[in-house]
Amino acid sequence: MTCLPAKTDKKLGLAIDLDTCVGCNACVTACKGWNDQGYGAPLSDQNPYGADPSGTFLNRVHSYQVQPVDRAAITVNFPRSCLHCEAAPCVTVCPTGASYKRAEDGIVLVNEDACIGCGLCAWACPYGARELDAAAGVMKKCTLCVDRIYNENLPEEDREPACVRTCPTGARHFGDFADPDSKVSRLAAERGGFELMPEMGTKPVNRYLPPRKKDALDASPLAPLLDIKATGFAGWLDRMLGKI
Amino acid sequence: MHPAPSVLVFTVLSGLGFGALAFLAVFVHPYGWPAFALWGLGYGLAIAGLLASTFHLGHPERAWRAFSQWRTSWLSREGLAAVATLVLLAPVALSDWLGLGLPRAFAVPGAVLALATIATTSMIYAQLKTVPRWNHWTTPAQFFAFALAGGAMLTGQGVAPLLLALLALALLAHWHYGDRRFAEVGASMGSATGLGPLGRLSVFDPAHTAGNYLMREMIFVVGRKHAARLRVIALVFACLIPALILFLPAHPATTGAAVLAHLVGAFAARWLFFAEAEHVVGLYYGKRQ
């Protein structure tokens, strides 16, 4: 049923650290790799080695330049995936009941056997988290690796989403936001974790941790050199060239 | 938003069809073969539109599942209302054709459901907060105005020119408010990334170098530069020309010409409805103009 649960026991989600993300796309590759096998239709590619390649991904890493008023510009790498919203608009618009939010852990999933591929859920999502697979004709989205996190056939350290497990800089954290003492809740509280597009009223679960404030240099390190008066031959040359 | 041909055909034809059905049910009492032709036209347009909508599905063979989620989904409600209308009005249509003399009160629920169908179709779009231009009362207003003006014309109602004038107003209102909606909603690259408070933002490196589903479906930029001209074309063909033709002596040929001109304008307006609508996901790509 596409009614949202009134309350979920857990709020599983990700805390993504924009300070430590280096934009290596390892999470994109790990996500694509894991979701090519096992749960649901594999994420297909169209014309992957041709002139106009295209494919389905559940996670994409953007890169932005931020120019503060008073200091040097910074680059922020920005992974974008499903935020497993509490008021998920993608769920309620679904005409078939294929989209649903789990009452036990809050994960938003698609029952691909019931999906008619109308695409309305992708329209309803502000974050571009859903992509219709061109080969399977059904909607694909992040499952928070529901087939890893509860999978007792995997070693315990692997029971987290593939993107989190693979991140070489530890920029992605997985946990329960309903528990105020969980690692992700504490990270979000300490670092000022924020929601994306709160004005859309989706109440996302995932939190993004802002880039830490960078040091600002007083002035250019080359500035003192600019005042040096040349002497000797260089000084003579400087004077002569200035007269020409 | 990508103006998919199947969705244009769906919204334009089924809107016209259900508008015509509403008028046939309540205000027109044809009998014999003219009744067959008029009801046939109404049913034909409505069903053609509904069938067209299944062409943009990834799995049309599962379309029956869409009748199940009426509690939350406008798309599901639309499907149910459409089928219920067609079922409920069938005895009335048969009675008109064969002269069975069914009391007219039997047509009222069907007429109400025909209006409900138009409302639900418009709400599929108007409900989307992610597309600020659609998320406004002018979307249902426009859909109702199209359905009623078209339906009145098709069934030869005297009120048609007045409804065409209202349609022109509805379109102008949709464009007037629509042009301001994105800014009004307040979504920006800053709020989309949450980085707004840190400084001025720009796309440094795109997330992918080729297109993807999101960009094809929701970041449609082709043809916006002709928007002003298309708006004029839509108004002239959908409203002005049919209204002028309707002042000629009533004849099936003049009605046909008026409806055809109206359809040209309706398709232009509906194309713009999609092409001009910007989805907030474009903010991540720096594609917001």
XYZ file of C-alpha atoms in Angstrom:
533
model
C 0.000 0.000 0.000
C 1.304 3.417 -0.835
C 0.137 4.990 2.418
C 3.212 6.003 4.382
C 3.700 4.342 7.769
C 2.722 6.719 10.595
C 6.004 5.938 12.301
C 8.963 3.716 11.547
C 10.743 1.842 14.334
C 14.109 2.718 12.884
C 15.208 5.451 10.486
C 18.057 3.871 8.616
C 20.008 6.239 6.459
C 23.348 7.753 5.538
C 25.388 10.624 6.860
C 27.530 11.900 4.002
C 30.553 13.995 4.865
C 31.130 16.680 2.247
C 34.355 17.643 3.990
C 36.108 14.314 3.474
C 34.551 13.223 0.170
C 37.243 13.421 -2.495
C 34.912 12.715 -5.419
C 36.638 9.475 -6.414
C 33.350 7.832 -7.520
C 34.245 4.574 -5.731
C 30.768 4.621 -4.144
C 29.176 4.965 -7.592
C 31.125 1.985 -8.877
C 30.524 -0.149 -5.789
C 26.802 0.633 -5.923
C 26.578 -0.233 -9.578
C 28.585 -3.415 -9.010
C 26.501 -4.660 -6.094
C 23.189 -3.801 -7.712
C 24.080 -5.602 -10.912
C 23.554 -8.850 -9.029
C 21.049 -10.118 -6.513
C 18.264 -7.686 -5.606
C 15.893 -6.866 -8.472
C 16.618 -6.139 -12.107
C 20.308 -5.411 -12.773
C 21.252 -1.789 -13.425
C 21.583 -1.784 -17.192
C 23.755 0.244 -19.538
C 22.834 1.294 -23.036
C 25.571 1.563 -25.622
C 28.248 1.648 -22.872
C 31.234 1.633 -25.227
C 29.623 3.653 -28.021
C 29.440 7.315 -28.874
C 26.393 8.034 -26.695
C 26.605 5.870 -23.564
C 23.888 5.887 -20.952
C 22.992 3.808 -17.943
C 21.109 3.462 -14.697
C 22.845 4.522 -11.502
C 21.492 4.845 -7.969
C 24.229 7.164 -6.841
C 25.889 10.023 -8.704
C 28.687 12.306 -7.543
C 28.437 15.963 -8.531
C 31.139 18.544 -8.007
C 30.518 22.166 -7.155
C 32.667 25.230 -6.759
C 31.825 27.356 -3.750
C 33.150 30.898 -3.709
C 32.924 32.384 -0.207
C 32.954 36.157 0.097
C 36.155 36.459 2.113
C 38.321 33.491 1.217
C 39.522 31.260 -1.575
C 37.107 29.117 -3.580
C 36.656 25.485 -2.562
C 35.567 22.394 -4.459
C 32.805 20.333 -2.848
C 32.188 16.805 -4.089
C 28.570 15.947 -3.653
C 27.240 12.366 -3.796
C 23.500 12.298 -4.536
C 21.279 9.285 -3.830
C 17.952 8.414 -2.191
C 17.440 10.138 1.171
C 14.774 7.649 2.342
C 12.420 10.513 3.226
C 9.922 10.206 6.066
C 7.285 11.969 3.949
C 8.398 10.300 0.724
C 6.340 11.812 -2.135
C 7.550 9.046 -4.474
C 5.626 6.482 -2.416
C 2.241 8.192 -2.217
C 2.041 9.019 -5.942
C 2.580 5.389 -6.995
C -0.610 4.090 -8.627
C 0.146 0.387 -8.197
C 1.535 0.094 -4.683
C 4.941 -0.908 -6.067
C 6.642 1.885 -4.120
C 6.583 1.500 -0.374
C 8.292 2.604 2.809
C 9.076 -0.117 5.306
C 7.553 0.385 8.748
C 10.371 -1.508 10.477
C 13.384 0.460 9.262
C 12.114 3.256 7.028
C 13.816 2.030 3.848
C 11.985 3.113 0.676
C 11.809 0.277 -1.832
C 10.208 -0.647 -5.157
C 8.460 -3.968 -5.698
C 9.636 -4.385 -9.271
C 7.039 -7.071 -10.059
C 4.245 -4.534 -9.486
C 5.960 -1.512 -11.116
C 4.344 -0.418 -14.386
C 7.193 1.980 -15.195
C 5.003 5.095 -15.387
C 7.792 7.265 -13.992
C 5.550 9.404 -11.781
C 7.604 8.594 -8.652
C 10.732 9.911 -10.360
C 8.844 13.112 -11.150
C 7.737 13.412 -7.535
C 11.280 13.082 -6.149
C 13.114 16.432 -5.822
C 16.501 14.737 -5.571
C 16.647 12.733 -8.794
C 17.041 9.579 -6.726
C 15.011 7.350 -9.024
C 15.927 6.270 -12.513
C 13.790 4.149 -14.823
C 15.861 1.270 -16.113
C 15.723 1.366 -19.911
C 16.223 -2.392 -20.263
C 13.919 -3.660 -17.492
C 11.253 -0.935 -17.801
C 10.958 -0.658 -14.017
C 11.975 2.035 -11.558
C 15.310 1.595 -9.801
C 16.396 3.317 -6.634
C 18.792 2.961 -3.707
C 17.748 0.040 -1.485
C 20.212 1.038 1.221
C 21.613 -2.387 0.286
C 18.766 -4.119 2.084
C 20.287 -7.359 0.776
C 23.590 -6.653 2.569
C 22.696 -5.006 5.859
C 20.659 -7.975 7.174
C 22.609 -10.641 5.283
C 24.010 -13.144 7.740
C 25.959 -14.892 4.995
C 28.253 -11.877 4.865
C 30.990 -11.182 7.423
C 29.714 -8.647 9.944
C 31.915 -5.820 8.679
C 30.323 -6.160 5.248
C 26.771 -5.732 6.542
C 26.496 -2.123 5.474
C 25.651 -0.493 2.135
C 28.207 -1.127 -0.604
C 28.894 2.610 -0.998
C 29.690 2.965 2.708
C 31.820 -0.175 2.804
C 33.901 0.921 -0.163
C 34.446 4.614 0.585
C 38.225 5.016 0.890
C 38.034 8.242 2.906
C 35.286 7.203 5.304
C 33.026 9.968 4.054
C 29.887 7.816 4.172
C 28.309 6.580 7.386
C 25.372 4.220 7.788
C 23.121 3.976 10.828
C 19.828 4.589 12.586
C 18.781 8.238 12.831
C 15.928 7.296 15.189
C 18.516 6.416 17.840
C 19.998 9.679 19.179
C 23.125 7.827 20.343
C 23.896 6.177 17.022
C 27.083 7.127 15.216
C 25.186 8.907 12.447
C 22.932 10.827 14.854
C 25.929 12.023 16.850
C 27.841 12.967 13.694
C 24.869 14.936 12.385
C 24.463 16.709 15.730
C 28.171 17.535 16.158
C 28.837 18.616 12.603
C 25.593 20.462 11.867
C 24.257 17.855 9.451
C 21.605 19.309 7.169
C 18.668 18.195 5.001
C 18.502 18.812 1.261
C 15.692 21.041 -0.030
C 13.686 21.181 3.216
C 11.247 23.501 1.392
C 9.940 20.457 -0.500
C 8.501 19.045 2.744
C 9.901 15.559 2.166
C 11.555 15.206 5.603
C 14.642 13.369 4.332
C 16.378 10.954 6.717
C 19.886 11.225 5.235
C 22.041 14.052 6.497
C 24.887 15.878 4.769
C 27.795 17.113 6.873
C 29.052 20.502 5.662
C 32.665 21.164 4.636
C 34.693 22.329 7.633
C 35.766 25.947 7.644
C 39.090 26.329 5.861
C 41.953 28.463 7.136
C 42.346 31.812 5.454
C 45.799 33.160 4.704
C 46.359 36.763 5.755
C 47.621 37.688 2.324
C 49.415 36.140 -0.611
C 52.696 34.437 0.451
C 54.316 36.213 -2.489
C 53.275 39.647 -1.284
C 56.515 40.491 0.591
C 58.523 39.785 -2.556
C 56.705 42.513 -4.417
C 58.381 45.212 -2.316
C 61.942 44.054 -2.927
C 64.095 46.695 -4.657
C 66.529 45.165 -7.061
C 70.172 46.127 -6.590
C 73.407 45.698 -8.564
C 73.095 44.502 -12.142
C 69.433 43.624 -11.742
C 68.825 47.116 -10.368
C 70.654 48.712 -13.304
C 68.635 46.549 -15.723
C 65.422 47.471 -13.929
C 66.205 51.175 -14.247
C 67.295 50.934 -17.885
C 64.275 48.910 -18.933
C 62.034 51.354 -17.119
C 63.406 54.198 -19.253
C 62.797 52.571 -22.620
C 9.724 18.225 -18.423
C 9.901 16.039 -21.494
C 6.734 16.447 -23.590
C 6.238 12.752 -24.432
C 3.846 12.377 -27.406
C 1.867 9.657 -25.595
C 1.194 11.940 -22.643
C 0.258 14.888 -24.881
C -2.233 12.715 -26.751
C -3.547 11.284 -23.481
C -4.218 14.607 -21.760
C -5.555 16.454 -24.812
C -7.832 13.748 -26.245
C -9.150 12.316 -22.999
C -9.773 15.844 -21.676
C -11.828 16.654 -24.763
C -13.581 13.268 -24.610
C -14.619 13.495 -20.963
C -15.686 17.125 -21.446
C -17.921 16.003 -24.307
C -19.302 13.108 -22.240
C -20.210 15.482 -19.401
C -22.192 17.711 -21.785
C -23.825 14.757 -23.544
C -24.957 13.349 -20.219
C -26.637 16.479 -18.924
C -27.295 19.115 -21.564
C -27.652 17.289 -24.871
C -30.415 14.815 -25.503
C -29.665 13.368 -28.890
C -31.391 10.288 -30.236
C -30.894 7.814 -33.035
C -27.811 7.922 -35.202
C -26.775 11.478 -34.247
C -26.672 10.166 -30.665
C -24.546 7.242 -31.810
C -22.151 9.630 -33.565
C -21.860 12.073 -30.649
C -21.544 9.474 -27.905
C -19.206 7.498 -30.144
C -17.006 10.568 -30.556
C -16.952 11.212 -26.804
C -16.167 7.596 -25.986
C -13.669 7.332 -28.852
C -11.677 10.375 -27.726
C -11.707 9.361 -24.062
C -10.623 5.797 -24.792
C -8.018 6.832 -27.379
C -6.484 9.152 -24.805
C -6.450 6.483 -22.109
C -4.879 3.946 -24.470
C -2.228 6.475 -25.521
C -1.261 6.923 -21.860
C -0.300 3.238 -21.634
C 2.289 3.716 -24.392
C 4.648 5.533 -22.092
C 4.622 2.749 -19.508
C 7.576 0.419 -19.085
C 5.140 -2.442 -18.431
C 1.727 -1.688 -19.977
C 0.591 -5.290 -19.360
C 0.531 -4.465 -15.631
C -1.594 -1.334 -16.065
C -4.532 -2.976 -14.258
C -2.552 -2.661 -11.025
C -2.961 1.108 -11.258
C -6.570 0.829 -10.048
C -5.481 -0.233 -6.567
C -3.951 2.800 -4.838
C -6.801 5.322 -4.921
C -6.211 6.185 -1.268
C -3.032 8.153 -1.972
C -2.389 8.276 -5.707
C -4.026 10.751 -8.099
C -2.939 8.608 -11.029
C -4.773 5.637 -9.557
C -7.849 7.793 -8.882
C -7.702 9.018 -12.463
C -7.804 5.469 -13.801
C -10.716 4.508 -11.570
C -12.718 7.669 -12.293
C -12.183 7.267 -16.030
C -13.331 3.645 -16.133
C -16.271 4.340 -13.790
C -17.403 7.210 -16.019
C -17.272 5.072 -19.140
C -19.196 2.259 -17.432
C -21.843 4.460 -15.824
C -22.602 6.431 -18.985
C -22.834 3.367 -21.232
C -26.550 2.681 -20.488
C -27.347 6.361 -21.099
C -25.530 6.313 -24.429
C -27.299 3.106 -25.466
C -30.642 4.534 -24.418
C -30.058 7.686 -26.485
C -29.042 5.677 -29.530
C -31.784 3.068 -29.371
C -34.471 5.321 -27.889
C -34.925 3.252 -24.734
C -36.097 6.269 -22.766
C -33.902 5.863 -19.719
C -34.663 8.699 -17.228
C -32.050 11.475 -17.479
C -31.290 11.236 -13.764
C -29.305 8.090 -14.590
C -26.789 10.293 -16.412
C -25.991 12.536 -13.459
C -23.514 10.262 -11.611
C -21.666 9.654 -14.876
C -21.483 13.387 -15.577
C -20.122 14.056 -12.090
C -17.524 11.326 -12.562
C -16.539 12.757 -15.957
C -15.778 16.041 -14.184
C -13.960 14.093 -11.452
C -11.840 12.410 -14.126
C -10.770 15.792 -15.488
C -9.939 16.924 -11.947
C -7.878 13.819 -11.202
C -5.964 14.106 -14.482
C -5.008 17.666 -13.636
C -4.024 16.697 -10.088
C -1.484 14.160 -11.377
C 0.483 17.254 -12.421
C -0.722 19.863 -9.924
C 0.272 17.690 -6.934
C 3.982 17.717 -7.840
C 5.833 20.152 -5.592
C 8.947 19.300 -7.552
C 7.556 21.081 -10.634
C 6.609 24.503 -9.263
C 4.941 25.675 -12.492
C 2.405 22.835 -12.237
C 1.966 22.976 -8.472
C -0.632 25.767 -8.681
C -4.416 26.179 -9.025
C -4.005 27.313 -12.624
C -3.208 23.703 -13.617
C -6.679 22.297 -12.737
C -8.208 25.534 -14.060
C -6.519 25.015 -17.410
C -7.494 21.332 -17.650
C -11.127 22.070 -16.764
C -11.300 24.983 -19.195
C -9.920 22.830 -22.013
C -12.283 19.937 -21.301
C -15.395 22.072 -20.936
C -14.697 24.411 -23.859
C -13.794 21.497 -26.124
C -16.733 19.413 -24.937
C -19.190 22.279 -25.436
C -17.898 22.884 -28.955
C -18.037 19.225 -29.898
C -21.629 18.890 -28.696
C -22.746 22.175 -30.272
C -23.506 24.111 -27.080
C -24.262 27.830 -27.208
C -22.048 28.391 -24.203
C -18.933 27.341 -26.147
C -17.662 30.858 -27.061
C -17.928 31.914 -23.411
C -16.000 28.817 -22.318
C -13.359 29.526 -24.973
C -12.940 33.000 -23.490
C -12.542 31.434 -20.038
C -9.974 29.038 -21.492
C -7.979 31.988 -22.817
C -8.044 33.517 -19.332
C -7.021 30.197 -17.743
C -4.059 29.872 -20.126
C -2.970 33.467 -19.526
C -3.217 32.920 -15.762
C -1.193 29.694 -15.988
C 1.568 31.465 -17.893
C 1.452 34.593 -15.740
C 1.719 32.770 -12.415
C 3.796 29.930 -13.858
C 6.634 32.256 -14.835
C 6.998 33.273 -11.172
C 6.413 29.934 -9.484
C 9.967 28.603 -9.384
C 11.287 31.686 -7.628
C 8.264 31.687 -5.313
C 8.923 28.131 -4.145
C 12.461 29.164 -3.287
C 14.375 26.060 -4.337
C 17.867 26.922 -5.534
C 21.202 25.247 -6.107
C 21.971 26.467 -2.595
C 19.033 24.647 -0.999
C 19.381 21.595 -3.250
C 22.967 21.045 -2.104
C 22.662 22.763 1.273
C 25.844 24.653 0.362
C 24.094 27.978 -0.218
C 25.178 29.555 3.097
C 28.861 28.943 2.274
C 29.095 31.183 -0.760
C 28.381 31.564 -4.446
C 27.807 28.170 -6.095
C 28.503 26.869 -9.558
C 28.802 23.461 -11.189
C 32.492 22.549 -11.240
C 32.308 19.110 -12.784
C 29.151 17.331 -13.936
C 28.214 14.008 -12.318
C 28.321 12.308 -15.692
C 29.499 13.303 -19.128
C 26.637 11.730 -21.130
C 22.894 12.097 -20.645
C 20.825 9.987 -18.288
C 17.150 9.270 -17.538
C 16.843 12.308 -15.265
C 18.142 14.714 -17.864
C 16.094 13.232 -20.697
C 12.902 13.127 -18.644
C 13.066 16.199 -16.433
C 15.578 18.646 -17.836
C 13.978 19.489 -21.160
C 15.375 22.704 -22.576
C 14.722 22.412 -26.307
C 12.300 24.921 -27.719
C 11.851 27.167 -24.712
C 13.191 30.020 -26.821
C 10.050 29.787 -28.964
C 7.794 29.850 -25.914
C 6.402 33.349 -26.543
C 5.486 32.533 -30.152
C 3.951 29.195 -29.145
C 1.823 30.907 -26.524
C 0.362 33.170 -29.193
C -0.209 30.180 -31.503
C -1.928 28.295 -28.668
C -4.246 31.200 -27.863
C -5.105 31.923 -31.506
C -5.808 28.307 -32.458
C -7.320 27.003 -29.229
C -9.549 29.997 -28.476
C -9.739 32.772 -31.059
C -10.199 30.879 -34.349
C -12.777 28.393 -32.964
C -14.734 31.254 -31.365
C -14.845 33.102 -34.710
C -15.866 29.944 -36.594
C -18.656 29.332 -34.089
C -20.294 32.615 -35.088
C -20.897 31.118 -38.555
C -24.219 29.280 -39.054
C -24.221 25.970 -37.181
C -23.279 23.054 -39.395
C -21.301 19.837 -38.742
C -18.562 21.183 -41.025
C -18.144 24.435 -39.069
C -18.170 22.523 -35.780
C -15.550 20.146 -37.173
C -13.357 23.013 -38.347
C -13.657 24.758 -34.976
C -12.739 21.579 -33.076
C -9.782 20.848 -35.361
C -8.386 24.362 -34.941
C -8.966 24.034 -31.212
C -7.032 20.757 -31.141
C -4.041 22.350 -32.882
C -4.002 25.051 -30.212
C -4.577 22.506 -27.449
C -1.569 20.460 -28.545
C 0.588 23.598 -28.720
C -0.545 24.642 -25.238
C -0.045 21.167 -23.792
C 3.398 20.874 -25.389
C 4.307 24.149 -23.679
C 2.761 22.911 -20.423
C 5.451 20.238 -20.355
C 8.319 21.951 -22.147
C 8.208 25.060 -19.956
C 7.837 23.152 -16.694
C 11.129 22.948 -14.834
C 11.829 20.201 -12.304
C 13.898 21.101 -9.245
C 16.323 18.239 -9.993
C 17.722 20.498 -12.729
C 19.280 22.542 -9.920
C 21.833 19.793 -9.280
C 22.893 20.041 -12.905
C 22.994 23.825 -13.020
C 20.365 23.627 -15.743
C 17.953 26.104 -14.240
C 17.643 29.149 -16.477
